[in-house]
Coordinates of N, CA and C in Angstrom, one line a residue:
M288 N 0.9 -1.2 0.0 CA 0.0 -0.1 0.0 C 0.8 1.3 0.0
R289 N 1.0 1.9 -1.1 CA 1.8 3.1 -1.2 C 1.0 4.3 -0.4
L290 N 1.8 4.8 0.7 CA 1.2 5.8 1.5 C 1.5 7.2 0.8
T291 N 2.8 7.3 0.3 CA 3.1 8.4 -0.4 C 4.2 8.1 -1.5
R292 N 4.6 9.0 -2.3 CA 5.6 8.7 -3.3 C 6.8 7.9 -2.6
D293 N 7.2 8.3 -1.5 CA 8.4 7.9 -0.8 C 8.2 6.6 0.1
I294 N 7.1 6.4 0.7 CA 6.9 5.4 1.8 C 5.7 4.4 1.4
C295 N 6.0 3.1 1.5 CA 4.9 2.2 1.3 C 4.7 1.3 2.7
L296 N 3.5 1.0 3.0 CA 3.3 0.2 4.0 C 3.0 -1.2 3.4
V297 N 3.9 -2.1 3.6 CA 3.8 -3.5 2.9 C 3.5 -4.7 3.9
G298 N 3.4 -4.4 5.2 CA 3.0 -5.5 6.0 C 2.5 -5.0 7.4
G299 N 1.9 -5.8 8.0 CA 1.2 -5.5 9.4 C 0.3 -6.6 9.7
G300 N 0.2 -6.8 11.0 CA -0.7 -7.9 11.3 C -2.0 -7.5 11.9
D301 N -2.5 -8.2 12.9 CA -3.9 -8.1 13.3 C -4.0 -6.8 14.1
S302 N -2.8 -6.1 14.6 CA -2.8 -4.9 15.3 C -2.8 -3.7 14.3
G303 N -2.8 -4.0 13.1 CA -2.7 -2.9 12.0 C -3.8 -3.1 11.1
F304 N -3.3 -3.4 9.8 CA -4.2 -3.5 8.5 C -4.4 -4.9 8.1
G305 N -3.8 -5.9 8.7 CA -3.9 -7.3 8.4 C -3.3 -7.4 7.0
L306 N -2.2 -6.9 6.6 CA -1.5 -7.1 5.4 C -0.6 -8.2 5.2
S307 N -0.2 -8.8 6.5 CA 0.7 -9.9 6.4 C 0.4 -10.9 7.6
A308 N 1.3 -11.4 8.2 CA 1.1 -12.4 9.4 C 0.5 -11.8 10.5
R309 N -0.3 -12.5 11.1 CA -1.0 -12.1 12.3 C -0.3 -11.2 13.3
L310 N 0.8 -11.7 13.7 CA 1.7 -11.1 14.8 C 2.7 -10.0 14.1
D311 N 2.8 -9.8 12.9 CA 3.7 -8.9 12.2 C 3.5 -7.4 12.7
C312 N 4.6 -6.7 12.8 CA 4.6 -5.3 13.1 C 4.2 -4.6 11.7
H313 N 4.1 -3.3 11.7 CA 4.1 -2.5 10.4 C 5.5 -2.6 9.8
I314 N 5.4 -2.9 8.5 CA 6.6 -3.1 7.7 C 6.6 -2.1 6.6
Y315 N 7.6 -1.3 6.5 CA 7.6 -0.2 5.5 C 8.7 -0.4 4.4
V316 N 8.3 0.2 3.3 CA 9.5 0.2 2.3 C 9.8 1.9 2.1
I317 N 11.0 2.2 2.2 CA 11.5 3.6 1.8 C 11.9 3.5 0.4
D318 N 11.2 4.3 -0.4 CA 11.4 4.2 -2.0 C 12.1 5.5 -2.3
G319 N 13.4 5.5 -2.4 CA 14.2 6.7 -2.9 C 14.3 6.7 -4.4
G320 N 13.6 6.1 -5.2 CA 13.8 6.2 -6.6 C 14.6 5.2 -7.1
S321 N 15.9 5.4 -7.1 CA 16.9 4.4 -7.8 C 17.2 3.4 -6.7
E322 N 16.9 3.4 -5.4 CA 17.2 2.5 -4.5 C 16.1 2.5 -3.4
A323 N 15.8 1.3 -2.8 CA 14.8 1.2 -1.8 C 15.4 0.4 -0.7
A324 N 14.6 0.6 0.5 CA 15.0 -0.2 1.8 C 13.8 -0.6 2.4
I325 N 13.8 -1.9 3.0 CA 12.7 -2.3 3.8 C 13.0 -1.9 5.4
V326 N 12.0 -1.5 6.0 CA 12.2 -1.2 7.4 C 11.3 -2.2 8.1
D327 N 11.9 -3.0 9.0 CA 11.5 -4.1 9.8 C 11.0 -5.3 8.9
A328 N 11.0 -6.4 9.5 CA 10.9 -7.7 8.8 C 9.7 -8.5 9.1
G329 N 9.0 -8.3 10.2 CA 7.9 -9.1 10.6 C 8.4 -10.4 11.1
M330 N 7.6 -11.4 11.5 CA 8.1 -12.5 12.2 C 8.8 -13.6 11.4
G331 N 8.7 -13.7 10.1 CA 9.4 -14.7 9.3 C 9.1 -16.2 9.7
G332 N 9.9 -17.0 9.0 CA 9.8 -18.4 9.3 C 8.4 -18.9 8.9
K333 N 8.0 -20.0 9.5 CA 6.8 -20.7 9.1 C 5.5 -19.9 9.7
Y334 N 5.7 -19.1 10.6 CA 4.6 -18.2 11.1 C 4.5 -16.9 10.5
G335 N 5.4 -16.5 9.7 CA 5.7 -15.2 9.0 C 4.9 -15.3 7.6
A336 N 5.0 -14.1 6.9 CA 4.4 -13.9 5.6 C 5.3 -13.2 4.7
T337 N 6.5 -13.7 4.6 CA 7.5 -13.2 3.6 C 7.1 -13.1 2.2
E338 N 6.4 -14.1 1.7 CA 5.9 -14.1 0.3 C 4.8 -13.1 0.2
Q339 N 4.0 -12.9 1.2 CA 3.0 -11.9 1.1 C 3.6 -10.6 1.1
I340 N 4.4 -10.3 1.9 CA 5.1 -8.9 1.9 C 5.8 -8.7 0.7
L341 N 6.5 -9.6 0.1 CA 7.1 -9.4 -1.2 C 6.1 -9.0 -2.3
K342 N 4.9 -9.8 -2.1 CA 3.7 -9.4 -3.1 C 3.3 -8.1 -2.9
N343 N 3.1 -7.7 -1.7 CA 2.7 -6.4 -1.4 C 3.6 -5.4 -1.9
I344 N 4.9 -5.6 -1.7 CA 5.9 -4.7 -2.2 C 5.7 -4.5 -3.8
A345 N 5.5 -5.7 -4.5 CA 5.4 -5.6 -6.0 C 4.1 -4.8 -6.4
E346 N 3.0 -5.0 -5.5 CA 1.7 -4.3 -5.7 C 1.9 -2.8 -5.4
S347 N 2.9 -2.4 -4.7 CA 3.2 -1.0 -4.5 C 4.1 -0.4 -5.5
N348 N 4.3 -1.2 -6.5 CA 5.2 -0.6 -7.6 C 6.6 -0.5 -7.3
V349 N 7.1 -1.1 -6.3 CA 8.5 -1.2 -5.9 C 9.2 -2.4 -6.5
D350 N 10.2 -2.2 -7.4 CA 11.1 -3.2 -7.9 C 12.0 -3.9 -6.8
T351 N 11.8 -5.2 -6.4 CA 12.5 -5.8 -5.3 C 14.0 -5.8 -5.8
G352 N 14.4 -5.6 -7.0 CA 15.8 -5.6 -7.5 C 16.4 -4.3 -6.9
K353 N 15.7 -3.3 -6.6 CA 16.3 -2.2 -6.2 C 16.5 -2.0 -4.6
I354 N 15.9 -3.0 -3.8 CA 15.9 -3.1 -2.5 C 17.4 -3.6 -2.1
S355 N 18.1 -2.6 -1.4 CA 19.5 -3.0 -1.1 C 19.7 -3.2 0.4
S356 N 18.7 -3.0 1.2 CA 18.9 -3.1 2.7 C 17.7 -3.4 3.4
L357 N 17.8 -4.0 4.6 CA 16.7 -4.3 5.5 C 17.3 -3.4 6.8
I358 N 16.3 -2.5 7.3 CA 16.8 -1.7 8.4 C 15.8 -2.2 9.5
L359 N 16.3 -2.4 10.7 CA 15.6 -3.0 11.8 C 15.6 -1.9 12.9
T360 N 14.3 -1.7 13.3 CA 14.3 -0.6 14.4 C 14.5 -1.1 15.8
H361 N 14.4 -2.4 16.0 CA 14.7 -3.1 17.2 C 14.7 -4.6 17.0
Y362 N 15.0 -5.3 18.0 CA 15.2 -6.8 17.9 C 14.0 -7.8 18.3
H363 N 12.9 -7.1 18.7 CA 11.7 -8.0 18.9 C 11.4 -8.9 17.7
A364 N 10.8 -10.0 18.0 CA 10.6 -11.0 16.9 C 9.6 -10.5 15.9
D365 N 8.6 -9.6 16.2 CA 7.7 -9.2 15.2 C 8.4 -8.2 14.2
H366 N 9.5 -7.5 14.7 CA 10.1 -6.6 13.9 C 11.4 -7.2 13.1
A367 N 12.1 -8.2 13.9 CA 13.3 -8.7 13.4 C 13.4 -10.3 13.0
G368 N 12.3 -10.9 13.3 CA 12.2 -12.4 13.1 C 12.3 -12.8 11.7
G369 N 11.9 -12.0 10.7 CA 12.0 -12.2 9.4 C 13.2 -11.8 8.7
A370 N 14.2 -11.3 9.4 CA 15.4 -10.8 8.8 C 16.2 -11.8 8.0
R371 N 16.2 -13.0 8.6 CA 16.9 -14.1 7.7 C 16.2 -14.5 6.4
D372 N 14.9 -14.4 6.4 CA 14.1 -14.6 5.2 C 14.5 -13.6 4.2
F373 N 14.5 -12.3 4.5 CA 14.7 -11.3 3.5 C 16.2 -11.3 3.1
H374 N 17.1 -11.6 4.1 CA 18.6 -11.7 3.8 C 18.8 -12.7 2.8
D375 N 18.3 -13.9 3.0 CA 18.4 -15.0 2.0 C 17.7 -14.8 0.7
R376 N 16.6 -14.4 0.8 CA 15.7 -14.2 -0.4 C 16.2 -13.1 -1.3
L377 N 16.5 -12.0 -0.8 CA 16.8 -10.8 -1.6 C 18.2 -10.4 -1.6
G378 N 19.0 -11.1 -0.8 CA 20.4 -10.9 -0.6 C 20.8 -9.4 0.0
V379 N 19.9 -8.9 0.8 CA 20.0 -7.7 1.3 C 20.9 -7.6 2.5
E380 N 21.5 -6.5 2.7 CA 22.3 -6.3 3.9 C 21.3 -5.9 5.0
V381 N 21.6 -6.4 6.3 CA 20.8 -6.0 7.4 C 21.4 -5.1 8.3
F382 N 20.7 -4.0 8.7 CA 21.4 -3.0 9.5 C 20.4 -2.9 10.8
G383 N 20.9 -2.6 11.8 CA 20.4 -2.3 13.2 C 21.3 -1.5 14.1
S384 N 20.8 -1.3 15.3 CA 21.7 -0.8 16.3 C 22.8 -2.0 16.6
P385 N 23.8 -1.6 17.3 CA 24.7 -2.7 17.8 C 24.1 -3.8 18.5
L386 N 23.3 -3.4 19.5 CA 22.7 -4.5 20.3 C 21.7 -5.4 19.5
T387 N 20.9 -4.6 18.5 CA 19.9 -5.4 17.7 C 20.8 -6.5 16.9
T388 N 21.8 -6.0 16.3 CA 22.5 -7.0 15.4 C 23.3 -8.0 16.1
A389 N 23.7 -7.7 17.3 CA 24.4 -8.7 18.1 C 23.3 -9.7 18.6
T390 N 22.2 -9.4 19.0 CA 21.1 -10.2 19.3 C 20.7 -11.1 18.2
L391 N 20.5 -10.5 17.0 CA 20.1 -11.2 15.9 C 21.2 -12.2 15.4
A392 N 22.5 -11.8 15.5 CA 23.5 -12.7 15.0 C 23.5 -14.1 15.7
I393 N 23.1 -14.1 16.8 CA 23.0 -15.4 17.5 C 21.6 -16.0 17.8
G394 N 20.6 -15.2 17.3 CA 19.3 -15.6 17.6 C 19.0 -15.7 19.0
D395 N 19.4 -14.7 19.8 CA 19.3 -14.6 21.3 C 17.8 -14.6 21.8
E396 N 17.1 -15.6 21.9 CA 15.7 -15.7 22.3 C 15.5 -15.1 23.7
E397 N 16.5 -15.3 24.5 CA 16.4 -14.7 26.0 C 16.3 -13.3 25.9
Q398 N 17.3 -12.6 25.1 CA 17.4 -11.2 25.1 C 16.1 -10.5 24.6
I399 N 15.4 -11.2 23.7 CA 14.1 -10.6 23.2 C 13.0 -11.0 24.0
S400 N 13.2 -11.8 25.1 CA 12.0 -12.2 26.0 C 11.1 -13.2 25.3
L401 N 11.6 -13.9 24.3 CA 10.7 -14.8 23.5 C 10.3 -16.0 24.4
P402 N 11.1 -16.6 25.3 CA 10.5 -17.6 26.3 C 9.3 -17.2 27.0
F403 N 9.4 -16.0 27.5 CA 8.2 -15.5 28.3 C 7.0 -15.4 27.4
A404 N 7.2 -14.7 26.2 CA 6.1 -14.6 25.1 C 5.5 -15.8 24.8
K405 N 6.3 -16.9 24.7 CA 5.8 -18.3 24.3 C 5.0 -18.8 25.4
K406 N 5.6 -18.6 26.6 CA 4.9 -19.2 27.8 C 3.5 -18.5 28.1
S407 N 3.4 -17.2 27.7 CA 2.2 -16.5 28.0 C 1.3 -16.7 26.9
G408 N 1.5 -17.5 25.8 CA 0.8 -17.7 24.7 C 0.7 -16.7 23.6
F409 N 1.6 -15.7 23.6 CA 1.6 -14.6 22.7 C 2.2 -15.2 21.3
Y410 N 3.4 -15.9 21.5 CA 3.9 -16.4 20.4 C 3.8 -18.1 20.4
P411 N 3.7 -18.6 19.1 CA 3.6 -20.2 19.2 C 4.8 -20.9 19.9
S412 N 4.6 -21.9 20.6 CA 5.6 -22.4 21.4 C 6.8 -23.0 20.5
D413 N 6.6 -23.3 19.3 CA 7.7 -23.8 18.3 C 8.3 -22.6 17.5
Y414 N 7.9 -21.4 17.7 CA 8.6 -20.4 16.9 C 10.0 -20.2 17.2
V415 N 10.8 -20.1 16.2 CA 12.2 -19.9 16.3 C 12.6 -18.6 15.8
F416 N 13.4 -17.9 16.6 CA 13.9 -16.5 16.2 C 15.4 -16.8 15.4
E417 N 15.3 -16.9 14.1 CA 16.4 -17.3 13.2 C 17.6 -16.3 13.4
P418 N 18.8 -16.8 13.6 CA 20.0 -15.9 13.5 C 20.2 -15.4 12.2
C419 N 20.8 -14.2 12.1 CA 21.1 -13.6 10.8 C 22.2 -12.6 10.9
P420 N 23.2 -12.5 10.0 CA 24.2 -11.5 10.2 C 23.6 -10.0 10.0
G421 N 24.3 -9.1 10.5 CA 23.9 -7.7 10.4 C 24.9 -6.8 10.7
R422 N 24.8 -5.6 10.4 CA 25.8 -4.5 10.6 C 25.1 -3.6 11.7
G423 N 25.9 -3.4 12.7 CA 25.4 -2.5 13.9 C 25.8 -1.0 13.8
T424 N 25.5 -0.4 12.6 CA 25.9 0.9 12.4 C 24.8 1.9 12.8
L425 N 23.6 1.6 13.1 CA 22.5 2.5 13.4 C 22.7 3.1 14.8
T426 N 23.5 4.1 15.0 CA 23.7 4.7 16.2 C 23.2 6.2 16.2
E427 N 23.1 6.8 17.3 CA 22.6 8.3 17.3 C 23.3 9.1 16.4
G428 N 22.5 9.8 15.5 CA 23.2 10.8 14.6 C 23.8 10.1 13.3
A429 N 23.9 8.8 13.2 CA 24.3 8.2 11.9 C 23.3 8.6 10.9
S430 N 23.8 8.7 9.6 CA 23.0 9.0 8.5 C 23.4 8.3 7.3
F431 N 22.4 8.1 6.4 CA 22.8 7.4 5.1 C 21.7 7.8 4.1
D432 N 22.0 7.4 2.8 CA 21.0 7.8 1.9 C 20.3 6.4 1.3
V433 N 19.1 6.6 1.0 CA 18.4 5.5 0.3 C 17.8 6.1 -1.0
G434 N 18.7 6.0 -2.1 CA 18.5 6.7 -3.3 C 18.5 8.2 -3.1
D435 N 17.4 8.9 -3.5 CA 17.3 10.3 -3.2 C 16.8 10.8 -1.9
L436 N 16.6 9.8 -0.9 CA 16.3 10.2 0.4 C 17.3 10.1 1.3
H437 N 17.3 11.0 2.4 CA 18.3 11.1 3.4 C 17.7 10.5 4.7
V438 N 18.3 9.5 5.5 CA 17.8 9.0 6.6 C 18.7 9.3 7.8
T439 N 18.2 9.8 8.8 CA 19.0 10.1 10.0 C 18.6 9.2 11.1
V440 N 19.4 8.6 12.1 CA 19.1 7.7 13.0 C 19.0 8.5 14.4
F441 N 18.0 8.0 15.0 CA 17.8 8.6 16.5 C 17.6 7.4 17.4
E442 N 18.4 7.3 18.5 CA 18.3 6.3 19.4 C 17.1 6.6 20.3
T443 N 16.2 5.6 20.3 CA 14.9 5.8 21.2 C 14.7 4.7 22.0
P444 N 15.5 4.4 23.0 CA 15.2 3.3 23.9 C 14.0 3.5 24.8
G445 N 13.4 2.5 25.3 CA 12.3 2.6 26.1 C 11.5 1.4 25.9
H446 N 11.0 1.2 24.6 CA 10.3 0.1 24.2 C 11.1 -1.1 24.3
S447 N 12.5 -0.9 23.8 CA 13.4 -2.0 24.0 C 14.8 -1.4 24.0
D448 N 15.8 -2.1 24.6 CA 17.1 -1.5 24.5 C 17.6 -1.7 23.0
G449 N 18.3 -0.7 22.6 CA 18.9 -0.7 21.2 C 17.8 -0.1 20.2
H450 N 16.6 0.2 20.6 CA 15.7 0.8 19.7 C 16.1 2.1 19.0
V451 N 15.8 2.1 17.6 CA 16.0 3.3 16.9 C 14.9 3.8 16.1
S452 N 14.7 5.1 15.9 CA 13.8 5.7 15.0 C 14.5 6.3 13.8
L453 N 13.8 6.5 12.7 CA 14.5 6.9 11.5 C 13.7 8.2 11.0
L454 N 14.5 9.3 10.8 CA 13.9 10.4 10.2 C 14.3 10.4 8.7
V455 N 13.3 10.4 7.8 CA 13.5 10.3 6.4 C 13.1 11.7 5.8
E456 N 14.1 12.2 5.0 CA 13.9 13.5 4.4 C 14.4 13.5 3.0
G457 N 13.7 14.5 2.2 CA 14.3 14.7 0.8 C 13.2 14.4 -0.2
G458 N 12.1 13.9 0.2 CA 11.0 13.6 -0.8 C 9.8 14.6 -0.7
D459 N 8.7 14.0 -0.7 CA 7.5 14.8 -0.6 C 7.3 15.6 0.8
R460 N 7.8 14.9 1.8 CA 7.7 15.4 3.0 C 8.8 14.7 4.0
R461 N 8.7 15.1 5.2 CA 9.5 14.5 6.3 C 8.8 13.3 7.0
Y462 N 9.5 12.3 7.3 CA 8.7 11.1 7.9 C 9.6 10.7 9.1
L463 N 8.9 10.3 10.2 CA 9.6 9.6 11.3 C 9.1 8.3 11.4
I464 N 9.9 7.2 11.2 CA 9.5 5.8 11.3 C 10.1 5.3 12.7
G465 N 9.0 5.2 13.6 CA 9.4 4.8 15.0 C 9.5 3.3 15.4
G466 N 9.0 2.5 14.4 CA 8.9 1.1 14.7 C 8.1 0.7 15.9

């Protein structure tokens, strides 16, 4: 679902628009024209909806061939669980805060409180947080371009340690993606 020329909403579960797997967070694409990036990955694995998200990306008129990166706002499974799927499927580089990528690199289910979430019935008991390599370069004030758009990172801990928000500028308007 293209929200503006620059931003598409391509995933979201029961707490959103029902665009992908039931427990997925909102998943966005930043479309900078010549290059694009996915923000957050949903659950992934057998409980995720990677194929549906890719279909939603295509239906938003974004060429998956121009997606160069996956940017994670934080390490919770509904945001980072599908990182391995996108890394393997699209060959994208995965970026997050140093803590997010360290947690993801080893699939640290304790760090993301997954055993508690499974025990409470929020996540299926056999859900697996798949490890995935990433670069922990998203720190306060770091910036990078996605095509014609400029992205600045703001550390926003509170919801989780290592959480970041993204200020996207240079297109139709300014956007803050808080994850």
